[in-house]
Amino acid sequence: MTLPLLCTVIRHVDKQEAYDTAIAENPDNAGKKSSGERGRRATATFHKHWASHRLLRISFTDNPTAELRNAIEHVIWQWDQYVNLLIEFSPVNDGDIRISTNTSRNASSIGTDALLFRTMSKPTMYIAVKPADEGFEAMVLHEFGHALGLLHEHLHPESKIPWNKEKVYEDYGRALNVSRDEIHQNFFATYPPASVRRTPYDTTSIMHYMVQKEFTDGEFEIAQNTTLSELDKELISSMYP
Ligand SMILES: [Zn+2]
């Protein structure tokens, strides 16, 4: 059995800094505090959306071939019609979102977390898939969804995936070469029910992992999603109206 290509989210340890950066970019990211929360911050539930109508510049930290660069850009443009951002590709590496293609991983930071990297030489996104790979378009759509602030859909509070957790820890830990905690955060750490979401759980989302039977109770599975779902379009449009 071959494991499907999966993405891991680039996480930042300093939640307060991530919160402050998100609010400085877009005050609406603060969201609403639930009745039980006190104090000025609600770091479990804040958003990481870019400011509306902002210029969002994208560049590459390495020198992909024109073919690869064009293929990635072509896929990213699919998001453009649903967001009120001005997306622009820069010929030099000075983007808000900086993509490395000389890599073995597929990963991205979430929305405004990209601003936490400080130095331009640091990628905020990694794209290992190549245009000839099955799943190229799906992976690039997925990674750029993260860059726009979307989270993993299989971590939606209403998802009830009967994972075979030990097998996931073992097989994916090895395949992705990441720690047990990284596996936990990417596969199992569902968001708190109080987190502010506008759409119901969507198994057809581009932000959902493919789930193979071998990693569940043997019955449950979710196929590889390859296009933006209707709810993906609805959610991103509500984030950037
Ligand atoms: Zn992902």
PDB file of C-alpha atoms and ligand atoms in Angstrom:
ATOM      1  CA  MET A   1       0.000   0.000   0.000  1.00  0.00           C
ATOM      2  CA  THR A   2       1.323   3.431  -0.870  1.00  0.00           C
ATOM      3  CA  LEU A   3       0.513   6.308   1.414  1.00  0.00           C
ATOM      4  CA  PRO A   4      -1.211   9.289  -0.180  1.00  0.00           C
ATOM      5  CA  LEU A   5       0.693  12.554  -0.262  1.00  0.00           C
ATOM      6  CA  LEU A   6      -0.232  14.559   2.773  1.00  0.00           C
ATOM      7  CA  CYS A   7       0.408  18.061   3.960  1.00  0.00           C
ATOM      8  CA  THR A   8       1.585  19.193   7.358  1.00  0.00           C
ATOM      9  CA  VAL A   9       0.819  22.612   8.756  1.00  0.00           C
ATOM     10  CA  ILE A  10       3.752  24.809   9.781  1.00  0.00           C
ATOM     11  CA  ARG A  11       2.927  25.718  13.365  1.00  0.00           C
ATOM     12  CA  HIS A  12       4.263  28.530  15.476  1.00  0.00           C
ATOM     13  CA  VAL A  13       5.075  28.019  19.102  1.00  0.00           C
ATOM     14  CA  ASP A  14       4.382  31.562  20.233  1.00  0.00           C
ATOM     15  CA  LYS A  15       0.588  31.815  20.215  1.00  0.00           C
ATOM     16  CA  GLN A  16       0.574  35.320  21.625  1.00  0.00           C
ATOM     17  CA  GLU A  17       2.785  36.584  18.806  1.00  0.00           C
ATOM     18  CA  ALA A  18       0.595  34.819  16.249  1.00  0.00           C
ATOM     19  CA  TYR A  19      -2.484  36.402  17.830  1.00  0.00           C
ATOM     20  CA  ASP A  20      -0.991  39.909  17.942  1.00  0.00           C
ATOM     21  CA  THR A  21       0.129  39.612  14.311  1.00  0.00           C
ATOM     22  CA  ALA A  22      -3.295  38.389  13.170  1.00  0.00           C
ATOM     23  CA  ILE A  23      -5.102  41.250  14.952  1.00  0.00           C
ATOM     24  CA  ALA A  24      -2.659  43.876  13.668  1.00  0.00           C
ATOM     25  CA  GLU A  25      -3.319  42.632  10.125  1.00  0.00           C
ATOM     26  CA  ASN A  26      -7.094  42.409  10.486  1.00  0.00           C
ATOM     27  CA  PRO A  27      -8.915  43.406  13.729  1.00  0.00           C
ATOM     28  CA  ASP A  28     -11.838  41.149  12.760  1.00  0.00           C
ATOM     29  CA  ASN A  29      -9.574  38.177  13.453  1.00  0.00           C
ATOM     30  CA  ALA A  30     -10.273  38.589  17.168  1.00  0.00           C
ATOM     31  CA  GLY A  31     -13.687  37.001  16.737  1.00  0.00           C
ATOM     32  CA  LYS A  32     -16.160  36.806  19.574  1.00  0.00           C
ATOM     33  CA  LYS A  33     -15.269  35.611  23.033  1.00  0.00           C
ATOM     34  CA  SER A  34     -17.436  32.905  24.462  1.00  0.00           C
ATOM     35  CA  SER A  35     -19.077  33.597  27.803  1.00  0.00           C
ATOM     36  CA  GLY A  36     -16.517  31.553  29.734  1.00  0.00           C
ATOM     37  CA  GLU A  37     -13.505  33.433  28.426  1.00  0.00           C
ATOM     38  CA  ARG A  38     -11.925  36.273  30.328  1.00  0.00           C
ATOM     39  CA  GLY A  39      -9.101  38.602  29.511  1.00  0.00           C
ATOM     40  CA  ARG A  40      -8.248  40.321  26.281  1.00  0.00           C
ATOM     41  CA  ARG A  41      -7.360  37.368  24.165  1.00  0.00           C
ATOM     42  CA  ALA A  42      -9.028  34.229  22.947  1.00  0.00           C
ATOM     43  CA  THR A  43      -6.122  32.494  21.292  1.00  0.00           C
ATOM     44  CA  ALA A  44      -7.971  29.231  20.782  1.00  0.00           C
ATOM     45  CA  THR A  45     -10.547  30.809  18.537  1.00  0.00           C
ATOM     46  CA  PHE A  46      -8.987  33.703  16.650  1.00  0.00           C
ATOM     47  CA  HIS A  47      -8.737  33.817  12.877  1.00  0.00           C
ATOM     48  CA  LYS A  48      -5.670  34.355  10.707  1.00  0.00           C
ATOM     49  CA  HIS A  49      -7.342  36.036   7.740  1.00  0.00           C
ATOM     50  CA  TRP A  50      -5.562  38.642   5.670  1.00  0.00           C
ATOM     51  CA  ALA A  51      -6.934  42.189   5.595  1.00  0.00           C
ATOM     52  CA  SER A  52      -9.705  42.637   3.044  1.00  0.00           C
ATOM     53  CA  HIS A  53      -8.692  44.105  -0.318  1.00  0.00           C
ATOM     54  CA  ARG A  54      -5.026  43.806   0.526  1.00  0.00           C
ATOM     55  CA  LEU A  55      -2.329  43.135  -2.045  1.00  0.00           C
ATOM     56  CA  LEU A  56      -1.119  39.608  -1.367  1.00  0.00           C
ATOM     57  CA  ARG A  57       2.207  39.009  -3.023  1.00  0.00           C
ATOM     58  CA  ILE A  58       3.487  35.534  -3.765  1.00  0.00           C
ATOM     59  CA  SER A  59       7.045  34.631  -4.670  1.00  0.00           C
ATOM     60  CA  PHE A  60       9.408  31.679  -4.849  1.00  0.00           C
ATOM     61  CA  THR A  61      12.447  31.257  -2.614  1.00  0.00           C
ATOM     62  CA  ASP A  62      14.225  29.092  -5.169  1.00  0.00           C
ATOM     63  CA  ASN A  63      14.292  29.003  -8.940  1.00  0.00           C
ATOM     64  CA  PRO A  64      11.653  26.574 -10.186  1.00  0.00           C
ATOM     65  CA  THR A  65      11.525  25.913 -13.907  1.00  0.00           C
ATOM     66  CA  ALA A  66       9.122  28.112 -15.830  1.00  0.00           C
ATOM     67  CA  GLU A  67       6.945  25.036 -16.326  1.00  0.00           C
ATOM     68  CA  LEU A  68       6.684  24.330 -12.591  1.00  0.00           C
ATOM     69  CA  ARG A  69       6.205  27.976 -11.668  1.00  0.00           C
ATOM     70  CA  ASN A  70       3.450  28.416 -14.256  1.00  0.00           C
ATOM     71  CA  ALA A  71       1.717  25.227 -13.156  1.00  0.00           C
ATOM     72  CA  ILE A  72       1.655  26.317  -9.508  1.00  0.00           C
ATOM     73  CA  GLU A  73       0.494  29.825 -10.382  1.00  0.00           C
ATOM     74  CA  HIS A  74      -2.221  28.454 -12.633  1.00  0.00           C
ATOM     75  CA  VAL A  75      -3.674  26.372  -9.793  1.00  0.00           C
ATOM     76  CA  ILE A  76      -3.449  29.185  -7.229  1.00  0.00           C
ATOM     77  CA  TRP A  77      -5.447  31.454  -9.543  1.00  0.00           C
ATOM     78  CA  GLN A  78      -8.452  29.153  -9.009  1.00  0.00           C
ATOM     79  CA  TRP A  79      -8.894  30.739  -5.569  1.00  0.00           C
ATOM     80  CA  ASP A  80      -8.761  34.286  -6.918  1.00  0.00           C
ATOM     81  CA  GLN A  81     -12.392  34.658  -7.968  1.00  0.00           C
ATOM     82  CA  TYR A  82     -13.631  33.842  -4.444  1.00  0.00           C
ATOM     83  CA  VAL A  83     -11.541  36.317  -2.446  1.00  0.00           C
ATOM     84  CA  ASN A  84     -11.445  40.104  -2.231  1.00  0.00           C
ATOM     85  CA  LEU A  85      -7.644  40.124  -2.250  1.00  0.00           C
ATOM     86  CA  LEU A  86      -5.363  41.375  -4.969  1.00  0.00           C
ATOM     87  CA  ILE A  87      -3.161  38.378  -5.685  1.00  0.00           C
ATOM     88  CA  GLU A  88       0.108  39.103  -7.439  1.00  0.00           C
ATOM     89  CA  PHE A  89       3.083  36.926  -8.324  1.00  0.00           C
ATOM     90  CA  SER A  90       6.427  38.592  -7.890  1.00  0.00           C
ATOM     91  CA  PRO A  91       9.389  37.771 -10.159  1.00  0.00           C
ATOM     92  CA  VAL A  92      11.793  38.223  -7.226  1.00  0.00           C
ATOM     93  CA  ASN A  93      11.570  36.707  -3.744  1.00  0.00           C
ATOM     94  CA  ASP A  94       9.769  39.453  -1.844  1.00  0.00           C
ATOM     95  CA  GLY A  95       6.329  37.902  -1.353  1.00  0.00           C
ATOM     96  CA  ASP A  96       4.095  37.814   1.706  1.00  0.00           C
ATOM     97  CA  ILE A  97       3.815  34.130   0.830  1.00  0.00           C
ATOM     98  CA  ARG A  98       7.092  32.541  -0.212  1.00  0.00           C
ATOM     99  CA  ILE A  99       7.111  29.112  -1.826  1.00  0.00           C
ATOM    100  CA  SER A 100       9.946  26.624  -1.799  1.00  0.00           C
ATOM    101  CA  THR A 101       9.791  23.919  -4.460  1.00  0.00           C
ATOM    102  CA  ASN A 102      13.188  22.391  -3.748  1.00  0.00           C
ATOM    103  CA  THR A 103      11.813  20.247  -0.955  1.00  0.00           C
ATOM    104  CA  SER A 104      10.465  16.822  -0.046  1.00  0.00           C
ATOM    105  CA  ARG A 105       7.522  18.150   1.977  1.00  0.00           C
ATOM    106  CA  ASN A 106       4.165  19.720   1.271  1.00  0.00           C
ATOM    107  CA  ALA A 107       3.441  22.242   3.990  1.00  0.00           C
ATOM    108  CA  SER A 108       2.169  25.721   4.649  1.00  0.00           C
ATOM    109  CA  SER A 109       1.685  28.196   7.422  1.00  0.00           C
ATOM    110  CA  ILE A 110      -1.867  29.375   8.109  1.00  0.00           C
ATOM    111  CA  GLY A 111      -2.867  32.830   6.819  1.00  0.00           C
ATOM    112  CA  THR A 112      -1.218  35.673   8.728  1.00  0.00           C
ATOM    113  CA  ASP A 113       1.229  33.295  10.412  1.00  0.00           C
ATOM    114  CA  ALA A 114       3.278  33.834   7.227  1.00  0.00           C
ATOM    115  CA  LEU A 115       4.108  37.286   8.617  1.00  0.00           C
ATOM    116  CA  LEU A 116       5.926  35.690  11.559  1.00  0.00           C
ATOM    117  CA  PHE A 117       8.843  34.437   9.483  1.00  0.00           C
ATOM    118  CA  ARG A 118      10.560  37.845   9.323  1.00  0.00           C
ATOM    119  CA  THR A 119      13.315  36.964   6.872  1.00  0.00           C
ATOM    120  CA  MET A 120      12.601  36.800   3.165  1.00  0.00           C
ATOM    121  CA  SER A 121      14.848  33.796   2.695  1.00  0.00           C
ATOM    122  CA  LYS A 122      12.478  31.664   4.791  1.00  0.00           C
ATOM    123  CA  PRO A 123       9.722  29.891   2.874  1.00  0.00           C
ATOM    124  CA  THR A 124       6.198  30.104   4.275  1.00  0.00           C
ATOM    125  CA  MET A 125       5.050  27.245   2.032  1.00  0.00           C
ATOM    126  CA  TYR A 126       6.631  24.088   0.629  1.00  0.00           C
ATOM    127  CA  ILE A 127       5.421  22.363  -2.510  1.00  0.00           C
ATOM    128  CA  ALA A 128       7.107  19.060  -3.305  1.00  0.00           C
ATOM    129  CA  VAL A 129       4.551  17.776  -5.806  1.00  0.00           C
ATOM    130  CA  LYS A 130       5.307  18.190  -9.484  1.00  0.00           C
ATOM    131  CA  PRO A 131       2.857  18.764 -12.361  1.00  0.00           C
ATOM    132  CA  ALA A 132       3.270  15.171 -13.576  1.00  0.00           C
ATOM    133  CA  ASP A 133       2.234  13.797 -10.160  1.00  0.00           C
ATOM    134  CA  GLU A 134      -1.287  12.590  -9.627  1.00  0.00           C
ATOM    135  CA  GLY A 135      -2.694  14.931  -7.012  1.00  0.00           C
ATOM    136  CA  PHE A 136      -0.569  17.942  -7.990  1.00  0.00           C
ATOM    137  CA  GLU A 137      -3.530  20.254  -8.462  1.00  0.00           C
ATOM    138  CA  ALA A 138      -5.239  19.035  -5.287  1.00  0.00           C
ATOM    139  CA  MET A 139      -2.104  19.582  -3.213  1.00  0.00           C
ATOM    140  CA  VAL A 140      -1.425  23.080  -4.524  1.00  0.00           C
ATOM    141  CA  LEU A 141      -5.071  24.066  -4.007  1.00  0.00           C
ATOM    142  CA  HIS A 142      -4.877  22.660  -0.478  1.00  0.00           C
ATOM    143  CA  GLU A 143      -1.643  24.448   0.455  1.00  0.00           C
ATOM    144  CA  PHE A 144      -2.856  27.774  -0.827  1.00  0.00           C
ATOM    145  CA  GLY A 145      -6.083  27.254   1.127  1.00  0.00           C
ATOM    146  CA  HIS A 146      -3.910  27.213   4.248  1.00  0.00           C
ATOM    147  CA  ALA A 147      -2.110  30.346   3.073  1.00  0.00           C
ATOM    148  CA  LEU A 148      -5.493  32.061   2.879  1.00  0.00           C
ATOM    149  CA  GLY A 149      -6.255  31.004   6.454  1.00  0.00           C
ATOM    150  CA  LEU A 150      -8.153  27.747   6.004  1.00  0.00           C
ATOM    151  CA  LEU A 151      -7.594  24.938   8.507  1.00  0.00           C
ATOM    152  CA  HIS A 152      -7.691  21.186   8.034  1.00  0.00           C
ATOM    153  CA  GLU A 153     -11.270  20.125   7.446  1.00  0.00           C
ATOM    154  CA  HIS A 154     -10.839  16.685   9.044  1.00  0.00           C
ATOM    155  CA  LEU A 155     -10.186  18.563  12.318  1.00  0.00           C
ATOM    156  CA  HIS A 156     -13.643  20.173  12.197  1.00  0.00           C
ATOM    157  CA  PRO A 157     -15.347  19.688  15.577  1.00  0.00           C
ATOM    158  CA  GLU A 158     -18.108  17.626  13.922  1.00  0.00           C
ATOM    159  CA  SER A 159     -15.743  15.155  12.225  1.00  0.00           C
ATOM    160  CA  LYS A 160     -15.886  11.729  13.815  1.00  0.00           C
ATOM    161  CA  ILE A 161     -13.254   9.737  11.974  1.00  0.00           C
ATOM    162  CA  PRO A 162     -12.686   6.314  13.553  1.00  0.00           C
ATOM    163  CA  TRP A 163      -8.911   6.488  13.151  1.00  0.00           C
ATOM    164  CA  ASN A 164      -6.619   3.591  13.928  1.00  0.00           C
ATOM    165  CA  LYS A 165      -4.425   6.052  15.785  1.00  0.00           C
ATOM    166  CA  GLU A 166      -1.456   3.813  16.526  1.00  0.00           C
ATOM    167  CA  LYS A 167      -1.155   2.854  12.862  1.00  0.00           C
ATOM    168  CA  VAL A 168      -1.322   6.510  11.835  1.00  0.00           C
ATOM    169  CA  TYR A 169       1.338   7.463  14.391  1.00  0.00           C
ATOM    170  CA  GLU A 170       3.583   4.699  13.198  1.00  0.00           C
ATOM    171  CA  ASP A 171       3.165   4.681   9.415  1.00  0.00           C
ATOM    172  CA  TYR A 172       2.687   8.401   8.854  1.00  0.00           C
ATOM    173  CA  GLY A 173       5.231   9.341  11.474  1.00  0.00           C
ATOM    174  CA  ARG A 174       7.765   7.424   9.424  1.00  0.00           C
ATOM    175  CA  ALA A 175       6.529   8.509   5.976  1.00  0.00           C
ATOM    176  CA  LEU A 176       6.303  12.198   6.836  1.00  0.00           C
ATOM    177  CA  ASN A 177       9.329  12.047   9.122  1.00  0.00           C
ATOM    178  CA  VAL A 178       7.622  14.065  11.844  1.00  0.00           C
ATOM    179  CA  SER A 179       7.120  13.670  15.584  1.00  0.00           C
ATOM    180  CA  ARG A 180       4.200  12.008  17.322  1.00  0.00           C
ATOM    181  CA  ASP A 181       3.009  15.444  18.393  1.00  0.00           C
ATOM    182  CA  GLU A 182       3.043  16.681  14.791  1.00  0.00           C
ATOM    183  CA  ILE A 183       0.965  13.656  13.775  1.00  0.00           C
ATOM    184  CA  HIS A 184      -1.448  14.357  16.613  1.00  0.00           C
ATOM    185  CA  GLN A 185      -1.809  18.025  15.627  1.00  0.00           C
ATOM    186  CA  ASN A 186      -2.323  17.283  11.934  1.00  0.00           C
ATOM    187  CA  PHE A 187      -4.593  14.222  12.182  1.00  0.00           C
ATOM    188  CA  PHE A 188      -6.462  14.177  15.472  1.00  0.00           C
ATOM    189  CA  ALA A 189      -6.495  17.560  17.220  1.00  0.00           C
ATOM    190  CA  THR A 190     -10.034  18.679  16.357  1.00  0.00           C
ATOM    191  CA  TYR A 191     -10.864  22.324  16.953  1.00  0.00           C
ATOM    192  CA  PRO A 192     -12.893  23.234  20.007  1.00  0.00           C
ATOM    193  CA  PRO A 193     -16.636  23.296  19.279  1.00  0.00           C
ATOM    194  CA  ALA A 194     -16.697  26.956  20.291  1.00  0.00           C
ATOM    195  CA  SER A 195     -14.329  27.921  17.481  1.00  0.00           C
ATOM    196  CA  VAL A 196     -15.992  30.242  15.057  1.00  0.00           C
ATOM    197  CA  ARG A 197     -16.820  28.381  11.873  1.00  0.00           C
ATOM    198  CA  ARG A 198     -19.379  29.368   9.315  1.00  0.00           C
ATOM    199  CA  THR A 199     -19.881  26.116   7.452  1.00  0.00           C
ATOM    200  CA  PRO A 200     -20.765  22.570   8.519  1.00  0.00           C
ATOM    201  CA  TYR A 201     -18.303  19.674   8.328  1.00  0.00           C
ATOM    202  CA  ASP A 202     -17.521  18.962   4.674  1.00  0.00           C
ATOM    203  CA  THR A 203     -16.016  15.611   3.681  1.00  0.00           C
ATOM    204  CA  THR A 204     -15.655  16.894   0.101  1.00  0.00           C
ATOM    205  CA  SER A 205     -13.469  19.860   1.089  1.00  0.00           C
ATOM    206  CA  ILE A 206     -10.088  20.302  -0.590  1.00  0.00           C
ATOM    207  CA  MET A 207      -8.840  20.894   2.973  1.00  0.00           C
ATOM    208  CA  HIS A 208      -9.797  17.350   4.062  1.00  0.00           C
ATOM    209  CA  TYR A 209      -7.177  14.614   4.133  1.00  0.00           C
ATOM    210  CA  MET A 210      -7.753  11.537   2.067  1.00  0.00           C
ATOM    211  CA  VAL A 211      -8.606   8.809   4.605  1.00  0.00           C
ATOM    212  CA  GLN A 212      -7.746   5.234   3.697  1.00  0.00           C
ATOM    213  CA  LYS A 213      -9.549   2.241   5.227  1.00  0.00           C
ATOM    214  CA  GLU A 214      -6.227   0.870   6.403  1.00  0.00           C
ATOM    215  CA  PHE A 215      -6.017   3.769   8.857  1.00  0.00           C
ATOM    216  CA  THR A 216      -9.536   3.593  10.283  1.00  0.00           C
ATOM    217  CA  ASP A 217     -11.803   0.874  11.637  1.00  0.00           C
ATOM    218  CA  GLY A 218     -11.452  -0.892   8.273  1.00  0.00           C
ATOM    219  CA  GLU A 219     -14.737   0.458   6.910  1.00  0.00           C
ATOM    220  CA  PHE A 220     -14.567   4.217   7.033  1.00  0.00           C
ATOM    221  CA  GLU A 221     -12.804   6.014   4.177  1.00  0.00           C
ATOM    222  CA  ILE A 222     -12.772   9.326   2.374  1.00  0.00           C
ATOM    223  CA  ALA A 223     -11.490   9.626  -1.169  1.00  0.00           C
ATOM    224  CA  GLN A 224      -8.933  12.143  -2.340  1.00  0.00           C
ATOM    225  CA  ASN A 225     -10.761  15.391  -3.041  1.00  0.00           C
ATOM    226  CA  THR A 226      -9.400  17.099  -6.121  1.00  0.00           C
ATOM    227  CA  THR A 227     -11.386  20.304  -6.577  1.00  0.00           C
ATOM    228  CA  LEU A 228     -12.750  23.137  -4.454  1.00  0.00           C
ATOM    229  CA  SER A 229     -16.050  22.027  -2.946  1.00  0.00           C
ATOM    230  CA  GLU A 230     -19.117  24.251  -2.892  1.00  0.00           C
ATOM    231  CA  LEU A 231     -18.599  24.761   0.830  1.00  0.00           C
ATOM    232  CA  ASP A 232     -14.920  25.631   0.273  1.00  0.00           C
ATOM    233  CA  LYS A 233     -16.070  28.402  -2.058  1.00  0.00           C
ATOM    234  CA  GLU A 234     -18.741  29.499   0.389  1.00  0.00           C
ATOM    235  CA  LEU A 235     -16.369  29.567   3.348  1.00  0.00           C
ATOM    236  CA  ILE A 236     -13.548  31.433   1.605  1.00  0.00           C
ATOM    237  CA  SER A 237     -16.049  33.935   0.174  1.00  0.00           C
ATOM    238  CA  SER A 238     -17.382  34.576   3.672  1.00  0.00           C
ATOM    239  CA  MET A 239     -13.825  35.114   4.925  1.00  0.00           C
ATOM    240  CA  TYR A 240     -13.063  37.579   2.125  1.00  0.00           C
ATOM    241  CA  PRO A 241     -16.444  39.027   1.123  1.00  0.00           C
TER     242      PRO A 241
HETATM  243 ZN    ZN B   1      -2.906  20.778   5.001  1.00  0.00          ZN
END
